[in-house]
Amino acid sequence: MKKIAIFGVGLIGGSFALALKQAGAVQQVVGVGRTAATLERARALGIIDVACTSVAEALAGAELVLIAAPVAQTGAILAAIAPHLQPGTVVTDAGSTKGDVVAAARAALGAKVAQFVPGHPIAGAELSGPDAAMPQLYRGKKVVLTALPENTEADVERVAGAWRHCGALIHRLGAEEHDSVFAAVSHLPHLLAFGLVDDIARKPHAELLFQYAASGFRDFTRISGSSPEMWRDISMANQAALLRELDEYMAQLARLRGLLAEGNAAGLEAVYANAQQARHDWIKTIEAAERPATEGGD
């Protein structure tokens, strides 16, 4: 590609740009952001080549546009893009929710919605901003595309091809299915991690508790170091699905509390054993998928 434009040049957008540059898949990256300081830092780090405050200038000649801003900003960004979106330019996003993004795209783009291919890279870190960007972030990671009926296969493939240049594996889901899945395996765990750390931090003896928190606590709560703004937006955008998952989890907690209150050691162990086996099976599946194929067999 000769030119791409990225709205949001932090961890997600910045890593996308660096990966494409490293792969030799793009000649020029234009960055658009909320603050001049962030854009200047991205340029200093070699993430972008040009910093733009003009949407028209950013889109002129761009073959691909990535929106990598918090999901609550997607509608406003698409509305700003719409008047300048020319035939031949494909727009995609990196938002962690898709139902709200698709609705925002239809409202903002109208007939041009065919040029918008919704996406979600399943990768990240607890750090944010241009300094957190890394070209290897997406290697071996999944990117879910929730293509619209209006999208052409060529436009979907342009987005998929860009992610493949980043080393990603392409998967496809419907928007509603996507939001249901990620409410369970991503959005709920983040809510729980934030809630646990907040609960401990508010206790009168919080300093003592944190003093003795070790690797298990660190591993369980790592994701609570993520951007509060981003996860506020994700939680609200996927409110209905997240509430369903939270209600089911609260029922599970009530079940565990009941077993503990009853002194039902066997019942607790059964839950723990089932969880342990499920996790072991999941890890084996991941390891098998990531294991390179052996040429010629053995």
PDB file of C-alpha atoms in Angstrom:
ATOM      1  CA  MET A   1       0.000   0.000   0.000  1.00  0.00           C
ATOM      2  CA  LYS A   2       1.204   3.479  -0.787  1.00  0.00           C
ATOM      3  CA  LYS A   3      -0.583   5.210   2.087  1.00  0.00           C
ATOM      4  CA  ILE A   4      -2.601   4.309   5.165  1.00  0.00           C
ATOM      5  CA  ALA A   5      -4.138   6.577   7.798  1.00  0.00           C
ATOM      6  CA  ILE A   6      -4.438   5.659  11.460  1.00  0.00           C
ATOM      7  CA  PHE A   7      -6.750   7.387  13.934  1.00  0.00           C
ATOM      8  CA  GLY A   8      -5.156   6.653  17.311  1.00  0.00           C
ATOM      9  CA  VAL A   9      -1.417   5.986  17.289  1.00  0.00           C
ATOM     10  CA  GLY A  10      -1.035   4.241  20.655  1.00  0.00           C
ATOM     11  CA  LEU A  11      -0.477   0.564  21.407  1.00  0.00           C
ATOM     12  CA  ILE A  12      -2.986  -0.855  18.900  1.00  0.00           C
ATOM     13  CA  GLY A  13      -2.651   1.601  16.023  1.00  0.00           C
ATOM     14  CA  GLY A  14       1.060   2.106  16.579  1.00  0.00           C
ATOM     15  CA  SER A  15       1.800  -1.627  16.596  1.00  0.00           C
ATOM     16  CA  PHE A  16      -0.215  -2.024  13.383  1.00  0.00           C
ATOM     17  CA  ALA A  17       1.856   0.686  11.704  1.00  0.00           C
ATOM     18  CA  LEU A  18       5.187  -0.685  12.925  1.00  0.00           C
ATOM     19  CA  ALA A  19       4.317  -4.223  11.823  1.00  0.00           C
ATOM     20  CA  LEU A  20       3.310  -3.086   8.331  1.00  0.00           C
ATOM     21  CA  LYS A  21       6.469  -1.029   8.032  1.00  0.00           C
ATOM     22  CA  GLN A  22       8.638  -3.917   9.168  1.00  0.00           C
ATOM     23  CA  ALA A  23       6.936  -6.154   6.588  1.00  0.00           C
ATOM     24  CA  GLY A  24       7.524  -3.581   3.851  1.00  0.00           C
ATOM     25  CA  ALA A  25       3.778  -3.488   3.231  1.00  0.00           C
ATOM     26  CA  VAL A  26       3.251   0.287   3.338  1.00  0.00           C
ATOM     27  CA  GLN A  27       5.131   3.311   2.044  1.00  0.00           C
ATOM     28  CA  GLN A  28       3.585   6.086   4.130  1.00  0.00           C
ATOM     29  CA  VAL A  29       1.684   6.090   7.419  1.00  0.00           C
ATOM     30  CA  VAL A  30      -0.333   9.174   8.356  1.00  0.00           C
ATOM     31  CA  GLY A  31      -1.382   9.576  11.971  1.00  0.00           C
ATOM     32  CA  VAL A  32      -4.415  11.424  13.321  1.00  0.00           C
ATOM     33  CA  GLY A  33      -4.836  11.940  17.065  1.00  0.00           C
ATOM     34  CA  ARG A  34      -6.341  14.075  19.795  1.00  0.00           C
ATOM     35  CA  THR A  35      -3.097  15.684  20.928  1.00  0.00           C
ATOM     36  CA  ALA A  36      -0.163  17.121  19.018  1.00  0.00           C
ATOM     37  CA  ALA A  37       2.264  15.771  21.636  1.00  0.00           C
ATOM     38  CA  THR A  38       1.106  12.185  21.081  1.00  0.00           C
ATOM     39  CA  LEU A  39       1.409  12.523  17.317  1.00  0.00           C
ATOM     40  CA  GLU A  40       4.851  14.059  17.616  1.00  0.00           C
ATOM     41  CA  ARG A  41       5.976  11.234  19.884  1.00  0.00           C
ATOM     42  CA  ALA A  42       4.656   8.693  17.368  1.00  0.00           C
ATOM     43  CA  ARG A  43       6.588  10.395  14.608  1.00  0.00           C
ATOM     44  CA  ALA A  44       9.749  10.510  16.710  1.00  0.00           C
ATOM     45  CA  LEU A  45       9.418   6.766  17.329  1.00  0.00           C
ATOM     46  CA  GLY A  46       9.039   6.069  13.614  1.00  0.00           C
ATOM     47  CA  ILE A  47       5.452   4.863  13.967  1.00  0.00           C
ATOM     48  CA  ILE A  48       4.041   7.467  11.577  1.00  0.00           C
ATOM     49  CA  ASP A  49       5.612   9.488   8.802  1.00  0.00           C
ATOM     50  CA  VAL A  50       3.163  12.398   8.828  1.00  0.00           C
ATOM     51  CA  ALA A  51       1.009  13.872  11.603  1.00  0.00           C
ATOM     52  CA  CYS A  52      -2.303  15.328  10.436  1.00  0.00           C
ATOM     53  CA  THR A  53      -4.919  17.486  12.069  1.00  0.00           C
ATOM     54  CA  SER A  54      -6.950  17.630   8.854  1.00  0.00           C
ATOM     55  CA  VAL A  55      -9.112  14.581   8.198  1.00  0.00           C
ATOM     56  CA  ALA A  56      -9.362  15.498   4.519  1.00  0.00           C
ATOM     57  CA  GLU A  57      -5.583  15.584   4.227  1.00  0.00           C
ATOM     58  CA  ALA A  58      -5.200  12.318   6.099  1.00  0.00           C
ATOM     59  CA  LEU A  59      -7.661  10.490   3.836  1.00  0.00           C
ATOM     60  CA  ALA A  60      -6.431  11.893   0.527  1.00  0.00           C
ATOM     61  CA  GLY A  61      -4.971   8.960  -1.385  1.00  0.00           C
ATOM     62  CA  ALA A  62      -5.227   6.564   1.552  1.00  0.00           C
ATOM     63  CA  GLU A  63      -5.966   2.974   0.587  1.00  0.00           C
ATOM     64  CA  LEU A  64      -6.729   1.869   4.133  1.00  0.00           C
ATOM     65  CA  VAL A  65      -7.882   3.696   7.270  1.00  0.00           C
ATOM     66  CA  LEU A  66      -7.659   2.129  10.733  1.00  0.00           C
ATOM     67  CA  ILE A  67      -9.642   3.555  13.642  1.00  0.00           C
ATOM     68  CA  ALA A  68      -7.726   2.530  16.762  1.00  0.00           C
ATOM     69  CA  ALA A  69      -9.323   4.917  19.246  1.00  0.00           C
ATOM     70  CA  PRO A  70     -11.570   4.054  22.230  1.00  0.00           C
ATOM     71  CA  VAL A  71     -14.855   2.602  20.959  1.00  0.00           C
ATOM     72  CA  ALA A  72     -16.932   5.519  22.272  1.00  0.00           C
ATOM     73  CA  GLN A  73     -15.104   7.787  19.803  1.00  0.00           C
ATOM     74  CA  THR A  74     -15.774   5.603  16.766  1.00  0.00           C
ATOM     75  CA  GLY A  75     -19.037   7.265  15.758  1.00  0.00           C
ATOM     76  CA  ALA A  76     -17.558  10.769  15.859  1.00  0.00           C
ATOM     77  CA  ILE A  77     -14.492   9.683  13.912  1.00  0.00           C
ATOM     78  CA  LEU A  78     -16.602   7.987  11.244  1.00  0.00           C
ATOM     79  CA  ALA A  79     -18.774  11.103  10.973  1.00  0.00           C
ATOM     80  CA  ALA A  80     -15.630  13.189  10.429  1.00  0.00           C
ATOM     81  CA  ILE A  81     -14.372  10.706   7.832  1.00  0.00           C
ATOM     82  CA  ALA A  82     -17.633  10.391   5.872  1.00  0.00           C
ATOM     83  CA  PRO A  83     -17.472  13.627   3.806  1.00  0.00           C
ATOM     84  CA  HIS A  84     -13.897  12.860   2.712  1.00  0.00           C
ATOM     85  CA  LEU A  85     -14.227   9.128   2.077  1.00  0.00           C
ATOM     86  CA  GLN A  86     -13.500   8.505  -1.576  1.00  0.00           C
ATOM     87  CA  PRO A  87     -14.208   5.355  -3.619  1.00  0.00           C
ATOM     88  CA  GLY A  88     -11.320   2.932  -3.269  1.00  0.00           C
ATOM     89  CA  THR A  89     -10.582   3.718   0.373  1.00  0.00           C
ATOM     90  CA  VAL A  90     -11.417   0.991   2.883  1.00  0.00           C
ATOM     91  CA  VAL A  91     -12.005   1.816   6.569  1.00  0.00           C
ATOM     92  CA  THR A  92     -11.680  -0.656   9.416  1.00  0.00           C
ATOM     93  CA  ASP A  93     -11.497  -0.471  13.186  1.00  0.00           C
ATOM     94  CA  ALA A  94      -9.891  -2.265  16.119  1.00  0.00           C
ATOM     95  CA  GLY A  95     -12.689  -1.928  18.637  1.00  0.00           C
ATOM     96  CA  SER A  96     -13.375  -4.622  21.210  1.00  0.00           C
ATOM     97  CA  THR A  97     -17.131  -4.430  20.624  1.00  0.00           C
ATOM     98  CA  LYS A  98     -18.834  -4.705  17.279  1.00  0.00           C
ATOM     99  CA  GLY A  99     -22.609  -4.265  17.579  1.00  0.00           C
ATOM    100  CA  ASP A 100     -22.294  -0.621  18.632  1.00  0.00           C
ATOM    101  CA  VAL A 101     -19.558   0.027  16.068  1.00  0.00           C
ATOM    102  CA  VAL A 102     -21.657  -1.359  13.224  1.00  0.00           C
ATOM    103  CA  ALA A 103     -24.621   0.792  14.305  1.00  0.00           C
ATOM    104  CA  ALA A 104     -22.374   3.860  14.479  1.00  0.00           C
ATOM    105  CA  ALA A 105     -20.959   3.111  11.029  1.00  0.00           C
ATOM    106  CA  ARG A 106     -24.407   2.801   9.462  1.00  0.00           C
ATOM    107  CA  ALA A 107     -25.488   6.092  11.045  1.00  0.00           C
ATOM    108  CA  ALA A 108     -22.348   7.994  10.093  1.00  0.00           C
ATOM    109  CA  LEU A 109     -21.535   6.586   6.676  1.00  0.00           C
ATOM    110  CA  GLY A 110     -24.928   5.891   5.128  1.00  0.00           C
ATOM    111  CA  ALA A 111     -24.474   4.398   1.673  1.00  0.00           C
ATOM    112  CA  LYS A 112     -20.692   4.441   2.165  1.00  0.00           C
ATOM    113  CA  VAL A 113     -20.984   1.816   4.919  1.00  0.00           C
ATOM    114  CA  ALA A 114     -19.974  -0.767   2.293  1.00  0.00           C
ATOM    115  CA  GLN A 115     -16.445   0.653   2.604  1.00  0.00           C
ATOM    116  CA  PHE A 116     -16.301  -0.118   6.335  1.00  0.00           C
ATOM    117  CA  VAL A 117     -15.061  -3.561   7.395  1.00  0.00           C
ATOM    118  CA  PRO A 118     -15.344  -3.999  11.201  1.00  0.00           C
ATOM    119  CA  GLY A 119     -12.437  -5.744  12.913  1.00  0.00           C
ATOM    120  CA  HIS A 120     -11.007  -6.651  16.308  1.00  0.00           C
ATOM    121  CA  PRO A 121      -7.390  -7.713  16.919  1.00  0.00           C
ATOM    122  CA  ILE A 122      -7.226 -10.099  19.888  1.00  0.00           C
ATOM    123  CA  ALA A 123      -3.985  -8.734  21.269  1.00  0.00           C
ATOM    124  CA  GLY A 124      -2.934  -6.052  23.682  1.00  0.00           C
ATOM    125  CA  ALA A 125      -1.042  -5.165  26.806  1.00  0.00           C
ATOM    126  CA  GLU A 126      -1.697  -3.274  29.997  1.00  0.00           C
ATOM    127  CA  LEU A 127       0.397  -0.339  28.727  1.00  0.00           C
ATOM    128  CA  SER A 128      -0.876   2.306  26.337  1.00  0.00           C
ATOM    129  CA  GLY A 129       0.367   5.172  24.186  1.00  0.00           C
ATOM    130  CA  PRO A 130       2.924   5.303  21.347  1.00  0.00           C
ATOM    131  CA  ASP A 131       5.766   4.126  23.592  1.00  0.00           C
ATOM    132  CA  ALA A 132       3.929   0.835  24.163  1.00  0.00           C
ATOM    133  CA  ALA A 133       3.706   0.048  20.427  1.00  0.00           C
ATOM    134  CA  MET A 134       5.647  -2.986  19.207  1.00  0.00           C
ATOM    135  CA  PRO A 135       5.834  -4.561  15.724  1.00  0.00           C
ATOM    136  CA  GLN A 136       5.477  -8.116  17.062  1.00  0.00           C
ATOM    137  CA  LEU A 137       2.226  -7.507  18.978  1.00  0.00           C
ATOM    138  CA  TYR A 138       0.007  -9.315  16.461  1.00  0.00           C
ATOM    139  CA  ARG A 139       2.243 -12.230  15.486  1.00  0.00           C
ATOM    140  CA  GLY A 140       0.331 -15.464  15.869  1.00  0.00           C
ATOM    141  CA  LYS A 141      -2.659 -13.611  17.338  1.00  0.00           C
ATOM    142  CA  LYS A 142      -6.238 -13.741  16.089  1.00  0.00           C
ATOM    143  CA  VAL A 143      -7.967 -10.868  14.332  1.00  0.00           C
ATOM    144  CA  VAL A 144     -11.740 -11.219  14.083  1.00  0.00           C
ATOM    145  CA  LEU A 145     -13.466  -9.578  11.132  1.00  0.00           C
ATOM    146  CA  THR A 146     -17.230  -9.084  11.383  1.00  0.00           C
ATOM    147  CA  ALA A 147     -17.844  -8.272   7.743  1.00  0.00           C
ATOM    148  CA  LEU A 148     -21.066  -6.539   6.701  1.00  0.00           C
ATOM    149  CA  PRO A 149     -23.403  -7.866   3.985  1.00  0.00           C
ATOM    150  CA  GLU A 150     -22.558  -4.730   1.983  1.00  0.00           C
ATOM    151  CA  ASN A 151     -18.791  -5.369   2.009  1.00  0.00           C
ATOM    152  CA  THR A 152     -17.164  -6.681  -1.141  1.00  0.00           C
ATOM    153  CA  GLU A 153     -14.883  -9.666  -0.706  1.00  0.00           C
ATOM    154  CA  ALA A 154     -12.047  -7.575  -2.192  1.00  0.00           C
ATOM    155  CA  ASP A 155     -12.427  -4.944   0.548  1.00  0.00           C
ATOM    156  CA  VAL A 156     -12.590  -7.585   3.271  1.00  0.00           C
ATOM    157  CA  GLU A 157      -9.480  -9.193   1.832  1.00  0.00           C
ATOM    158  CA  ARG A 158      -7.634  -5.860   1.827  1.00  0.00           C
ATOM    159  CA  VAL A 159      -8.202  -5.572   5.570  1.00  0.00           C
ATOM    160  CA  ALA A 160      -7.388  -9.249   6.134  1.00  0.00           C
ATOM    161  CA  GLY A 161      -4.238  -8.936   4.055  1.00  0.00           C
ATOM    162  CA  ALA A 162      -2.993  -5.988   6.088  1.00  0.00           C
ATOM    163  CA  TRP A 163      -3.440  -7.953   9.315  1.00  0.00           C
ATOM    164  CA  ARG A 164      -1.709 -10.975   7.789  1.00  0.00           C
ATOM    165  CA  HIS A 165       1.287  -8.744   7.056  1.00  0.00           C
ATOM    166  CA  CYS A 166       1.313  -8.108  10.815  1.00  0.00           C
ATOM    167  CA  GLY A 167       1.524 -11.860  11.420  1.00  0.00           C
ATOM    168  CA  ALA A 168      -2.107 -12.229  12.528  1.00  0.00           C
ATOM    169  CA  LEU A 169      -4.524 -15.107  11.947  1.00  0.00           C
ATOM    170  CA  ILE A 170      -7.868 -14.107  10.441  1.00  0.00           C
ATOM    171  CA  HIS A 171     -11.172 -15.330  11.895  1.00  0.00           C
ATOM    172  CA  ARG A 172     -14.718 -14.289  11.035  1.00  0.00           C
ATOM    173  CA  LEU A 173     -17.781 -13.923  13.271  1.00  0.00           C
ATOM    174  CA  GLY A 174     -21.072 -12.070  13.167  1.00  0.00           C
ATOM    175  CA  ALA A 175     -21.177  -8.863  15.239  1.00  0.00           C
ATOM    176  CA  GLU A 176     -23.693 -10.205  17.785  1.00  0.00           C
ATOM    177  CA  GLU A 177     -21.823 -13.491  18.180  1.00  0.00           C
ATOM    178  CA  HIS A 178     -18.566 -11.589  18.603  1.00  0.00           C
ATOM    179  CA  ASP A 179     -19.950  -9.450  21.412  1.00  0.00           C
ATOM    180  CA  SER A 180     -21.411 -12.445  23.211  1.00  0.00           C
ATOM    181  CA  VAL A 181     -18.136 -14.384  23.045  1.00  0.00           C
ATOM    182  CA  PHE A 182     -15.929 -11.541  24.201  1.00  0.00           C
ATOM    183  CA  ALA A 183     -18.258 -10.533  27.021  1.00  0.00           C
ATOM    184  CA  ALA A 184     -17.464 -13.945  28.517  1.00  0.00           C
ATOM    185  CA  VAL A 185     -13.754 -14.349  27.852  1.00  0.00           C
ATOM    186  CA  SER A 186     -12.465 -10.769  27.828  1.00  0.00           C
ATOM    187  CA  HIS A 187     -14.838  -8.107  29.125  1.00  0.00           C
ATOM    188  CA  LEU A 188     -15.951  -9.994  32.252  1.00  0.00           C
ATOM    189  CA  PRO A 189     -12.367 -10.897  33.298  1.00  0.00           C
ATOM    190  CA  HIS A 190     -11.358  -7.236  32.998  1.00  0.00           C
ATOM    191  CA  LEU A 191     -14.351  -6.145  35.071  1.00  0.00           C
ATOM    192  CA  LEU A 192     -13.463  -8.730  37.737  1.00  0.00           C
ATOM    193  CA  ALA A 193      -9.802  -7.736  37.850  1.00  0.00           C
ATOM    194  CA  PHE A 194     -10.611  -4.031  38.143  1.00  0.00           C
ATOM    195  CA  GLY A 195     -13.225  -4.789  40.807  1.00  0.00           C
ATOM    196  CA  LEU A 196     -10.905  -6.927  42.936  1.00  0.00           C
ATOM    197  CA  VAL A 197      -8.038  -4.431  42.947  1.00  0.00           C
ATOM    198  CA  ASP A 198     -10.415  -1.548  43.648  1.00  0.00           C
ATOM    199  CA  ASP A 199     -11.934  -3.514  46.556  1.00  0.00           C
ATOM    200  CA  ILE A 200      -8.542  -4.199  48.115  1.00  0.00           C
ATOM    201  CA  ALA A 201      -7.315  -0.657  47.514  1.00  0.00           C
ATOM    202  CA  ARG A 202     -10.303   0.706  49.469  1.00  0.00           C
ATOM    203  CA  LYS A 203      -9.723  -1.444  52.555  1.00  0.00           C
ATOM    204  CA  PRO A 204      -8.235   0.335  55.602  1.00  0.00           C
ATOM    205  CA  HIS A 205      -5.313  -2.132  55.654  1.00  0.00           C
ATOM    206  CA  ALA A 206      -4.740  -2.016  51.883  1.00  0.00           C
ATOM    207  CA  GLU A 207      -1.029  -1.283  52.258  1.00  0.00           C
ATOM    208  CA  LEU A 208      -0.540  -4.441  54.307  1.00  0.00           C
ATOM    209  CA  LEU A 209      -2.524  -6.525  51.815  1.00  0.00           C
ATOM    210  CA  PHE A 210      -0.551  -5.296  48.823  1.00  0.00           C
ATOM    211  CA  GLN A 211       2.683  -5.910  50.760  1.00  0.00           C
ATOM    212  CA  TYR A 212       1.952  -9.635  50.833  1.00  0.00           C
ATOM    213  CA  ALA A 213       0.313  -9.996  47.425  1.00  0.00           C
ATOM    214  CA  ALA A 214       2.495 -12.298  45.324  1.00  0.00           C
ATOM    215  CA  SER A 215       2.641 -13.836  41.860  1.00  0.00           C
ATOM    216  CA  GLY A 216      -0.866 -15.311  41.901  1.00  0.00           C
ATOM    217  CA  PHE A 217      -2.409 -11.938  42.672  1.00  0.00           C
ATOM    218  CA  ARG A 218      -0.165 -10.271  40.109  1.00  0.00           C
ATOM    219  CA  ASP A 219      -1.138 -12.734  37.375  1.00  0.00           C
ATOM    220  CA  PHE A 220      -4.864 -12.551  38.155  1.00  0.00           C
ATOM    221  CA  THR A 221      -4.925  -8.747  38.253  1.00  0.00           C
ATOM    222  CA  ARG A 222      -2.458  -7.909  35.461  1.00  0.00           C
ATOM    223  CA  ILE A 223      -5.217  -6.691  33.164  1.00  0.00           C
ATOM    224  CA  SER A 224      -6.390  -4.147  35.742  1.00  0.00           C
ATOM    225  CA  GLY A 225      -3.380  -2.109  34.641  1.00  0.00           C
ATOM    226  CA  SER A 226      -5.139  -1.473  31.319  1.00  0.00           C
ATOM    227  CA  SER A 227      -6.632   1.866  30.239  1.00  0.00           C
ATOM    228  CA  PRO A 228      -9.647   2.778  32.428  1.00  0.00           C
ATOM    229  CA  GLU A 229     -11.037   4.978  29.641  1.00  0.00           C
ATOM    230  CA  MET A 230     -10.898   2.190  27.092  1.00  0.00           C
ATOM    231  CA  TRP A 231     -12.471  -0.389  29.402  1.00  0.00           C
ATOM    232  CA  ARG A 232     -15.166   2.038  30.547  1.00  0.00           C
ATOM    233  CA  ASP A 233     -16.156   2.413  26.901  1.00  0.00           C
ATOM    234  CA  ILE A 234     -16.032  -1.319  26.206  1.00  0.00           C
ATOM    235  CA  SER A 235     -18.119  -2.123  29.279  1.00  0.00           C
ATOM    236  CA  MET A 236     -20.817   0.369  28.360  1.00  0.00           C
ATOM    237  CA  ALA A 237     -20.790  -0.556  24.670  1.00  0.00           C
ATOM    238  CA  ASN A 238     -21.329  -4.244  25.443  1.00  0.00           C
ATOM    239  CA  GLN A 239     -23.548  -3.625  28.473  1.00  0.00           C
ATOM    240  CA  ALA A 240     -26.280  -6.175  27.756  1.00  0.00           C
ATOM    241  CA  ALA A 241     -23.979  -9.109  27.041  1.00  0.00           C
ATOM    242  CA  LEU A 242     -21.670  -8.193  29.904  1.00  0.00           C
ATOM    243  CA  LEU A 243     -24.580  -8.022  32.346  1.00  0.00           C
ATOM    244  CA  ARG A 244     -25.673 -11.511  31.285  1.00  0.00           C
ATOM    245  CA  GLU A 245     -22.197 -12.895  31.897  1.00  0.00           C
ATOM    246  CA  LEU A 246     -21.871 -11.034  35.203  1.00  0.00           C
ATOM    247  CA  ASP A 247     -25.201 -12.433  36.425  1.00  0.00           C
ATOM    248  CA  GLU A 248     -24.094 -15.970  35.568  1.00  0.00           C
ATOM    249  CA  TYR A 249     -20.768 -15.435  37.314  1.00  0.00           C
ATOM    250  CA  MET A 250     -22.492 -14.058  40.408  1.00  0.00           C
ATOM    251  CA  ALA A 251     -24.616 -17.227  40.458  1.00  0.00           C
ATOM    252  CA  GLN A 252     -21.408 -19.251  40.323  1.00  0.00           C
ATOM    253  CA  LEU A 253     -19.970 -17.233  43.217  1.00  0.00           C
ATOM    254  CA  ALA A 254     -23.146 -17.846  45.192  1.00  0.00           C
ATOM    255  CA  ARG A 255     -22.769 -21.562  44.492  1.00  0.00           C
ATOM    256  CA  LEU A 256     -19.159 -21.512  45.679  1.00  0.00           C
ATOM    257  CA  ARG A 257     -20.122 -19.555  48.767  1.00  0.00           C
ATOM    258  CA  GLY A 258     -22.765 -22.138  49.542  1.00  0.00           C
ATOM    259  CA  LEU A 259     -20.282 -24.992  49.241  1.00  0.00           C
ATOM    260  CA  LEU A 260     -17.812 -23.162  51.460  1.00  0.00           C
ATOM    261  CA  ALA A 261     -20.435 -22.276  54.088  1.00  0.00           C
ATOM    262  CA  GLU A 262     -21.609 -25.897  54.165  1.00  0.00           C
ATOM    263  CA  GLY A 263     -18.063 -27.134  54.595  1.00  0.00           C
ATOM    264  CA  ASN A 264     -18.532 -29.145  51.413  1.00  0.00           C
ATOM    265  CA  ALA A 265     -14.889 -29.894  50.636  1.00  0.00           C
ATOM    266  CA  ALA A 266     -15.714 -32.479  47.984  1.00  0.00           C
ATOM    267  CA  GLY A 267     -18.003 -30.026  46.178  1.00  0.00           C
ATOM    268  CA  LEU A 268     -15.342 -27.329  46.149  1.00  0.00           C
ATOM    269  CA  GLU A 269     -12.724 -29.762  44.926  1.00  0.00           C
ATOM    270  CA  ALA A 270     -15.019 -30.880  42.108  1.00  0.00           C
ATOM    271  CA  VAL A 271     -15.369 -27.279  40.882  1.00  0.00           C
ATOM    272  CA  TYR A 272     -11.618 -26.718  41.173  1.00  0.00           C
ATOM    273  CA  ALA A 273     -10.840 -29.978  39.355  1.00  0.00           C
ATOM    274  CA  ASN A 274     -13.240 -29.208  36.521  1.00  0.00           C
ATOM    275  CA  ALA A 275     -11.727 -25.744  36.111  1.00  0.00           C
ATOM    276  CA  GLN A 276      -8.185 -27.146  36.202  1.00  0.00           C
ATOM    277  CA  GLN A 277      -8.950 -29.735  33.518  1.00  0.00           C
ATOM    278  CA  ALA A 278     -10.725 -27.208  31.314  1.00  0.00           C
ATOM    279  CA  ARG A 279      -7.759 -24.854  31.529  1.00  0.00           C
ATOM    280  CA  HIS A 280      -5.271 -27.634  30.775  1.00  0.00           C
ATOM    281  CA  ASP A 281      -7.299 -28.650  27.715  1.00  0.00           C
ATOM    282  CA  TRP A 282      -7.482 -25.034  26.558  1.00  0.00           C
ATOM    283  CA  ILE A 283      -3.709 -24.550  26.917  1.00  0.00           C
ATOM    284  CA  LYS A 284      -3.065 -27.755  24.960  1.00  0.00           C
ATOM    285  CA  THR A 285      -5.282 -26.465  22.172  1.00  0.00           C
ATOM    286  CA  ILE A 286      -3.387 -23.173  22.072  1.00  0.00           C
ATOM    287  CA  GLU A 287      -0.014 -24.893  22.069  1.00  0.00           C
ATOM    288  CA  ALA A 288      -1.087 -27.245  19.279  1.00  0.00           C
ATOM    289  CA  ALA A 289      -2.294 -24.319  17.172  1.00  0.00           C
ATOM    290  CA  GLU A 290       0.946 -22.397  17.714  1.00  0.00           C
ATOM    291  CA  ARG A 291       3.238 -25.393  17.062  1.00  0.00           C
ATOM    292  CA  PRO A 292       4.836 -25.092  13.604  1.00  0.00           C
ATOM    293  CA  ALA A 293       4.106 -27.932  11.221  1.00  0.00           C
ATOM    294  CA  THR A 294       6.994 -30.371  10.779  1.00  0.00           C
ATOM    295  CA  GLU A 295       7.927 -30.818   7.141  1.00  0.00           C
ATOM    296  CA  GLY A 296       7.971 -34.426   5.988  1.00  0.00           C
ATOM    297  CA  GLY A 297       6.726 -35.820   9.317  1.00  0.00           C
ATOM    298  CA  ASP A 298       8.813 -38.107  11.533  1.00  0.00           C
TER     299      ASP A 298
END
